[in-house]
PDB file of C-alpha atoms in Angstrom:
ATOM      1  CA  PHE A   5     -11.097  80.122 -45.657  1.00 43.00           C
ATOM      2  CA  ASP A   6     -10.517  83.775 -44.988  1.00 46.00           C
ATOM      3  CA  ILE A   7     -11.409  85.053 -41.536  1.00 53.00           C
ATOM      4  CA  SER A   8     -13.590  87.672 -43.150  1.00 57.00           C
ATOM      5  CA  GLY A   9     -14.641  88.678 -46.623  1.00 60.00           C
ATOM      6  CA  HIS A  10     -12.670  91.081 -48.798  1.00 64.00           C
ATOM      7  CA  LEU A  11     -15.483  93.166 -50.212  1.00 67.00           C
ATOM      8  CA  LEU A  12     -15.848  96.608 -51.726  1.00 73.00           C
ATOM      9  CA  HIS A  13     -18.287  98.707 -49.725  1.00 73.00           C
ATOM     10  CA  THR A  14     -18.119 102.233 -50.977  1.00 77.00           C
ATOM     11  CA  HIS A  15     -19.328 104.859 -48.540  1.00 77.00           C
ATOM     12  CA  THR A  16     -18.903 107.946 -50.688  1.00 85.00           C
ATOM     13  CA  PRO A  17     -19.725 108.762 -54.301  1.00 90.00           C
ATOM     14  CA  TYR A  18     -16.021 109.506 -54.881  1.00 92.00           C
ATOM     15  CA  ALA A  19     -14.946 106.021 -53.747  1.00 88.00           C
ATOM     16  CA  GLU A  20     -17.629 104.351 -55.850  1.00 88.00           C
ATOM     17  CA  ARG A  21     -16.584 106.305 -58.962  1.00 92.00           C
ATOM     18  CA  LEU A  22     -12.919 105.459 -58.317  1.00 91.00           C
ATOM     19  CA  VAL A  23     -13.563 101.718 -57.949  1.00 90.00           C
ATOM     20  CA  LYS A  24     -15.780 101.654 -61.045  1.00 92.00           C
ATOM     21  CA  ARG A  25     -13.234 103.653 -63.061  1.00 93.00           C
ATOM     22  CA  LEU A  26     -10.370 101.379 -62.007  1.00 92.00           C
ATOM     23  CA  LEU A  27     -12.146  98.085 -62.596  1.00 93.00           C
ATOM     24  CA  GLY A  28     -14.167  99.134 -65.662  1.00 94.00           C
ATOM     25  CA  LYS A  29     -16.005  96.104 -67.030  1.00 95.00           C
ATOM     26  CA  ASN A  30     -14.291  93.844 -64.491  1.00 95.00           C
ATOM     27  CA  ILE A  31     -16.820  94.679 -61.771  1.00 93.00           C
ATOM     28  CA  SER A  32     -20.053  93.119 -60.662  1.00 91.00           C
ATOM     29  CA  THR A  33     -22.608  93.841 -57.996  1.00 89.00           C
ATOM     30  CA  VAL A  34     -22.996  90.893 -55.645  1.00 87.00           C
ATOM     31  CA  TYR A  35     -26.026  90.458 -53.410  1.00 88.00           C
ATOM     32  CA  ARG A  36     -25.207  88.971 -50.030  1.00 85.00           C
ATOM     33  CA  ASN A  37     -26.218  85.352 -49.513  1.00 87.00           C
ATOM     34  CA  SER A  38     -24.732  84.620 -46.090  1.00 87.00           C
ATOM     35  CA  TRP A  39     -25.785  81.875 -43.728  1.00 91.00           C
ATOM     36  CA  ILE A  40     -24.895  80.876 -40.176  1.00 92.00           C
ATOM     37  CA  TYR A  41     -24.743  77.254 -39.099  1.00 93.00           C
ATOM     38  CA  SER A  42     -25.549  76.678 -35.434  1.00 94.00           C
ATOM     39  CA  TYR A  43     -27.495  74.167 -33.389  1.00 95.00           C
ATOM     40  CA  GLY A  44     -27.817  71.912 -36.437  1.00 95.00           C
ATOM     41  CA  ALA A  45     -29.550  74.544 -38.547  1.00 95.00           C
ATOM     42  CA  ALA A  46     -28.538  76.959 -41.278  1.00 95.00           C
ATOM     43  CA  THR A  47     -30.049  80.393 -40.739  1.00 94.00           C
ATOM     44  CA  ARG A  48     -29.809  83.513 -42.836  1.00 93.00           C
ATOM     45  CA  TYR A  49     -27.586  86.431 -41.866  1.00 91.00           C
ATOM     46  CA  PRO A  50     -28.095  88.412 -39.737  1.00 93.00           C
ATOM     47  CA  TYR A  51     -28.778  85.918 -36.984  1.00 95.00           C
ATOM     48  CA  GLN A  52     -30.716  88.460 -34.922  1.00 94.00           C
ATOM     49  CA  ALA A  53     -33.455  88.649 -37.582  1.00 95.00           C
ATOM     50  CA  ASN A  54     -33.405  85.023 -38.739  1.00 95.00           C
ATOM     51  CA  LEU A  55     -34.008  82.539 -35.953  1.00 97.00           C
ATOM     52  CA  TYR A  56     -36.242  80.383 -38.163  1.00 96.00           C
ATOM     53  CA  GLY A  57     -35.233  76.721 -38.041  1.00 96.00           C
ATOM     54  CA  LEU A  58     -33.300  76.942 -34.778  1.00 97.00           C
ATOM     55  CA  PRO A  59     -34.396  74.859 -31.787  1.00 97.00           C
ATOM     56  CA  PRO A  60     -37.385  76.495 -30.042  1.00 97.00           C
ATOM     57  CA  LYS A  61     -35.420  77.007 -26.804  1.00 98.00           C
ATOM     58  CA  VAL A  62     -32.712  78.962 -28.646  1.00 97.00           C
ATOM     59  CA  ALA A  63     -35.300  81.153 -30.395  1.00 97.00           C
ATOM     60  CA  LYS A  64     -37.140  81.685 -27.089  1.00 97.00           C
ATOM     61  CA  ASP A  65     -33.912  82.683 -25.285  1.00 98.00           C
ATOM     62  CA  CYS A  66     -33.063  85.162 -28.028  1.00 97.00           C
ATOM     63  CA  ILE A  67     -36.526  86.729 -28.290  1.00 97.00           C
ATOM     64  CA  THR A  68     -37.110  87.038 -24.553  1.00 97.00           C
ATOM     65  CA  GLY A  69     -33.631  88.447 -24.009  1.00 96.00           C
ATOM     66  CA  PHE A  70     -34.205  90.965 -26.798  1.00 95.00           C
ATOM     67  CA  VAL A  71     -37.532  92.077 -25.335  1.00 94.00           C
ATOM     68  CA  ASP A  72     -35.996  92.271 -21.851  1.00 93.00           C
ATOM     69  CA  SER A  73     -33.225  94.526 -23.189  1.00 91.00           C
ATOM     70  CA  ILE A  74     -35.800  96.819 -24.806  1.00 90.00           C
ATOM     71  CA  LEU A  75     -37.825  97.001 -21.587  1.00 89.00           C
ATOM     72  CA  LYS A  76     -34.751  97.566 -19.429  1.00 88.00           C
ATOM     73  CA  TYR A  77     -32.843 100.017 -21.619  1.00 82.00           C
ATOM     74  CA  GLY A  78     -35.651 101.559 -23.676  1.00 75.00           C
ATOM     75  CA  LEU A  79     -33.883 100.950 -26.961  1.00 62.00           C
ATOM     76  CA  THR A  80     -35.343 102.014 -30.277  1.00 53.00           C
ATOM     77  CA  LYS A  81     -35.124 100.326 -33.675  1.00 41.00           C
ATOM     78  CA  LYS A  82     -31.813 102.072 -34.472  1.00 45.00           C
ATOM     79  CA  THR A  83     -28.551 100.789 -33.091  1.00 45.00           C
ATOM     80  CA  VAL A  84     -27.841 102.756 -29.954  1.00 50.00           C
ATOM     81  CA  ASN A  85     -24.718 103.478 -27.983  1.00 51.00           C
ATOM     82  CA  ALA A  86     -22.685 102.741 -31.103  1.00 49.00           C
ATOM     83  CA  GLY A  87     -19.264 104.151 -30.644  1.00 47.00           C
ATOM     84  CA  ALA A  88     -19.822 104.610 -26.940  1.00 57.00           C
ATOM     85  CA  PRO A  89     -17.037 103.468 -24.673  1.00 62.00           C
ATOM     86  CA  GLY A  90     -17.568 100.074 -23.183  1.00 85.00           C
ATOM     87  CA  THR A  91     -17.114  96.452 -23.997  1.00 91.00           C
ATOM     88  CA  PHE A  92     -18.703  94.560 -26.830  1.00 92.00           C
ATOM     89  CA  LYS A  93     -20.201  92.237 -24.231  1.00 94.00           C
ATOM     90  CA  SER A  94     -22.021  95.024 -22.396  1.00 92.00           C
ATOM     91  CA  TRP A  95     -23.174  96.502 -25.720  1.00 91.00           C
ATOM     92  CA  VAL A  96     -24.613  93.145 -26.855  1.00 93.00           C
ATOM     93  CA  LEU A  97     -26.397  92.593 -23.548  1.00 93.00           C
ATOM     94  CA  GLU A  98     -27.919  96.086 -23.646  1.00 91.00           C
ATOM     95  CA  THR A  99     -28.758  95.994 -27.345  1.00 91.00           C
ATOM     96  CA  PHE A 100     -29.792  92.384 -27.993  1.00 94.00           C
ATOM     97  CA  GLY A 101     -30.032  90.666 -24.623  1.00 94.00           C
ATOM     98  CA  ALA A 102     -28.468  87.602 -23.061  1.00 96.00           C
ATOM     99  CA  GLY A 103     -29.974  85.048 -25.459  1.00 97.00           C
ATOM    100  CA  PHE A 104     -28.447  86.537 -28.598  1.00 97.00           C
ATOM    101  CA  GLY A 105     -25.199  87.011 -26.708  1.00 97.00           C
ATOM    102  CA  LYS A 106     -25.024  83.400 -25.539  1.00 97.00           C
ATOM    103  CA  HIS A 107     -26.225  81.731 -28.722  1.00 97.00           C
ATOM    104  CA  PHE A 108     -24.519  83.876 -31.343  1.00 96.00           C
ATOM    105  CA  PHE A 109     -22.617  87.102 -30.639  1.00 95.00           C
ATOM    106  CA  PHE A 110     -20.233  85.833 -27.966  1.00 96.00           C
ATOM    107  CA  PRO A 111     -19.159  82.554 -29.598  1.00 95.00           C
ATOM    108  CA  TYR A 112     -19.085  83.981 -33.133  1.00 92.00           C
ATOM    109  CA  ASN A 113     -17.010  87.044 -32.268  1.00 91.00           C
ATOM    110  CA  LYS A 114     -14.683  84.977 -30.056  1.00 93.00           C
ATOM    111  CA  LYS A 115     -14.034  82.769 -33.076  1.00 91.00           C
ATOM    112  CA  LEU A 116     -13.619  85.743 -35.427  1.00 88.00           C
ATOM    113  CA  TRP A 117     -11.475  88.021 -33.229  1.00 89.00           C
ATOM    114  CA  THR A 118      -9.929  85.295 -31.000  1.00 92.00           C
ATOM    115  CA  VAL A 119     -10.692  87.182 -27.785  1.00 93.00           C
ATOM    116  CA  PRO A 120     -13.729  87.166 -25.498  1.00 93.00           C
ATOM    117  CA  ALA A 121     -16.477  89.786 -25.854  1.00 93.00           C
ATOM    118  CA  ASP A 122     -15.476  91.543 -22.635  1.00 92.00           C
ATOM    119  CA  VAL A 123     -12.044  92.309 -24.153  1.00 91.00           C
ATOM    120  CA  LEU A 124     -13.460  93.808 -27.372  1.00 90.00           C
ATOM    121  CA  THR A 125     -14.651  97.404 -27.406  1.00 88.00           C
ATOM    122  CA  SER A 126     -18.032  98.406 -28.788  1.00 87.00           C
ATOM    123  CA  ASP A 127     -16.925 101.391 -30.860  1.00 83.00           C
ATOM    124  CA  TRP A 128     -17.096  99.486 -34.169  1.00 79.00           C
ATOM    125  CA  THR A 129     -20.617  98.103 -33.808  1.00 79.00           C
ATOM    126  CA  GLY A 130     -22.830 100.927 -35.057  1.00 72.00           C
ATOM    127  CA  LYS A 131     -22.380 100.475 -38.782  1.00 73.00           C
ATOM    128  CA  PHE A 132     -21.582  96.783 -38.786  1.00 81.00           C
ATOM    129  CA  VAL A 133     -24.165  95.137 -36.520  1.00 88.00           C
ATOM    130  CA  PRO A 134     -27.752  95.517 -37.728  1.00 87.00           C
ATOM    131  CA  ARG A 135     -30.417  95.947 -35.077  1.00 86.00           C
ATOM    132  CA  PRO A 136     -33.733  94.855 -36.525  1.00 89.00           C
ATOM    133  CA  ALA A 137     -37.109  95.970 -35.239  1.00 90.00           C
ATOM    134  CA  ILE A 138     -38.778  93.689 -32.703  1.00 91.00           C
ATOM    135  CA  THR A 139     -41.327  92.622 -35.352  1.00 93.00           C
ATOM    136  CA  ASP A 140     -38.467  91.496 -37.612  1.00 94.00           C
ATOM    137  CA  VAL A 141     -36.951  89.467 -34.775  1.00 94.00           C
ATOM    138  CA  VAL A 142     -40.267  87.736 -33.973  1.00 94.00           C
ATOM    139  CA  TYR A 143     -41.324  87.162 -37.611  1.00 95.00           C
ATOM    140  CA  GLY A 144     -37.810  85.917 -38.417  1.00 94.00           C
ATOM    141  CA  ALA A 145     -38.248  83.235 -35.748  1.00 95.00           C
ATOM    142  CA  ILE A 146     -41.593  82.068 -37.128  1.00 95.00           C
ATOM    143  CA  TYR A 147     -41.066  82.451 -40.869  1.00 94.00           C
ATOM    144  CA  ASP A 148     -38.178  82.052 -43.293  1.00 92.00           C
ATOM    145  CA  ILE A 149     -37.957  85.764 -44.048  1.00 89.00           C
ATOM    146  CA  LYS A 150     -35.779  86.983 -46.906  1.00 88.00           C
ATOM    147  CA  LYS A 151     -35.686  90.639 -45.829  1.00 89.00           C
ATOM    148  CA  ALA A 152     -32.217  92.143 -46.117  1.00 87.00           C
ATOM    149  CA  HIS A 153     -30.685  93.872 -43.080  1.00 87.00           C
ATOM    150  CA  GLY A 154     -27.457  95.756 -42.655  1.00 82.00           C
ATOM    151  CA  TYR A 155     -25.061  97.936 -44.577  1.00 78.00           C
ATOM    152  CA  ASN A 156     -23.683  95.165 -46.786  1.00 79.00           C
ATOM    153  CA  VAL A 157     -26.768  93.857 -48.566  1.00 84.00           C
ATOM    154  CA  SER A 158     -24.867  94.306 -51.809  1.00 84.00           C
ATOM    155  CA  PHE A 159     -21.269  95.085 -52.677  1.00 85.00           C
ATOM    156  CA  PHE A 160     -18.897  95.333 -55.612  1.00 87.00           C
ATOM    157  CA  TYR A 161     -16.427  92.627 -56.483  1.00 88.00           C
ATOM    158  CA  PRO A 162     -14.115  92.072 -59.467  1.00 91.00           C
ATOM    159  CA  ARG A 163     -15.471  89.586 -62.022  1.00 92.00           C
ATOM    160  CA  ALA A 164     -11.984  88.141 -62.504  1.00 93.00           C
ATOM    161  CA  GLY A 165      -8.761  88.195 -60.491  1.00 89.00           C
ATOM    162  CA  GLY A 166     -10.287  88.431 -57.026  1.00 86.00           C
ATOM    163  CA  ILE A 167      -9.800  91.482 -54.849  1.00 86.00           C
ATOM    164  CA  GLN A 168      -6.187  91.604 -56.054  1.00 87.00           C
ATOM    165  CA  ALA A 169      -7.518  92.885 -59.405  1.00 91.00           C
ATOM    166  CA  LEU A 170      -8.322  96.247 -57.789  1.00 89.00           C
ATOM    167  CA  THR A 171      -4.826  96.585 -56.345  1.00 87.00           C
ATOM    168  CA  ASP A 172      -3.187  95.547 -59.607  1.00 90.00           C
ATOM    169  CA  THR A 173      -5.230  98.046 -61.610  1.00 91.00           C
ATOM    170  CA  PHE A 174      -4.554 100.813 -59.107  1.00 87.00           C
ATOM    171  CA  VAL A 175      -0.800 100.131 -59.096  1.00 88.00           C
ATOM    172  CA  SER A 176      -0.682 100.163 -62.898  1.00 88.00           C
ATOM    173  CA  LYS A 177      -2.037 103.727 -62.891  1.00 86.00           C
ATOM    174  CA  VAL A 178       0.329 105.161 -60.272  1.00 84.00           C
ATOM    175  CA  SER A 179       3.723 106.563 -61.121  1.00 85.00           C
ATOM    176  CA  ASN A 180       6.666 106.944 -58.725  1.00 84.00           C
ATOM    177  CA  LEU A 181       5.599 103.878 -56.779  1.00 81.00           C
ATOM    178  CA  SER A 182       8.312 102.172 -54.708  1.00 81.00           C
ATOM    179  CA  PHE A 183       8.121  98.735 -53.166  1.00 78.00           C
ATOM    180  CA  ASN A 184      10.065  97.338 -50.190  1.00 85.00           C
ATOM    181  CA  SER A 185      11.438 100.788 -49.439  1.00 86.00           C
ATOM    182  CA  PRO A 186      11.624 102.778 -46.218  1.00 86.00           C
ATOM    183  CA  VAL A 187       8.929 105.393 -45.905  1.00 78.00           C
TER     184      VAL A 187
END
């Protein structure tokens, strides 16, 4: 399996037009259907809004840690301190609390990036780590909520040829392209 998905998230109208022009009919919109398996349960992504089905102690640790972080740091619904200097570990503790850190963010990101959270910086978190409202965190622990969170609720992907189809189409439209050459 890939370490991470190869998806097309366009952030500007220009990029979206370019991708659609290059792929033509070979493009589809995919709606995220991601799950996380931990503590013997499969929970929806993002973990921080979908504790339903996890052991009660895990859900309690996450919710109380989240509330403690709000009380201590006065955080709002929006992701805060994104891009601020500091470690990913300190950002998680301030933003989500110790429970979410222990049960999800620290082990997951250690597996993904192969280094501990106190080695990672926090400058990448703002756009990529959704911070749900406290009501979403609590309801997501009690009910199997299907509310979408985050920037990547949907994305484009080639219907055929995988992500390589975009590169192949792009290369076929470029002239004066050299491979295996010095810059």
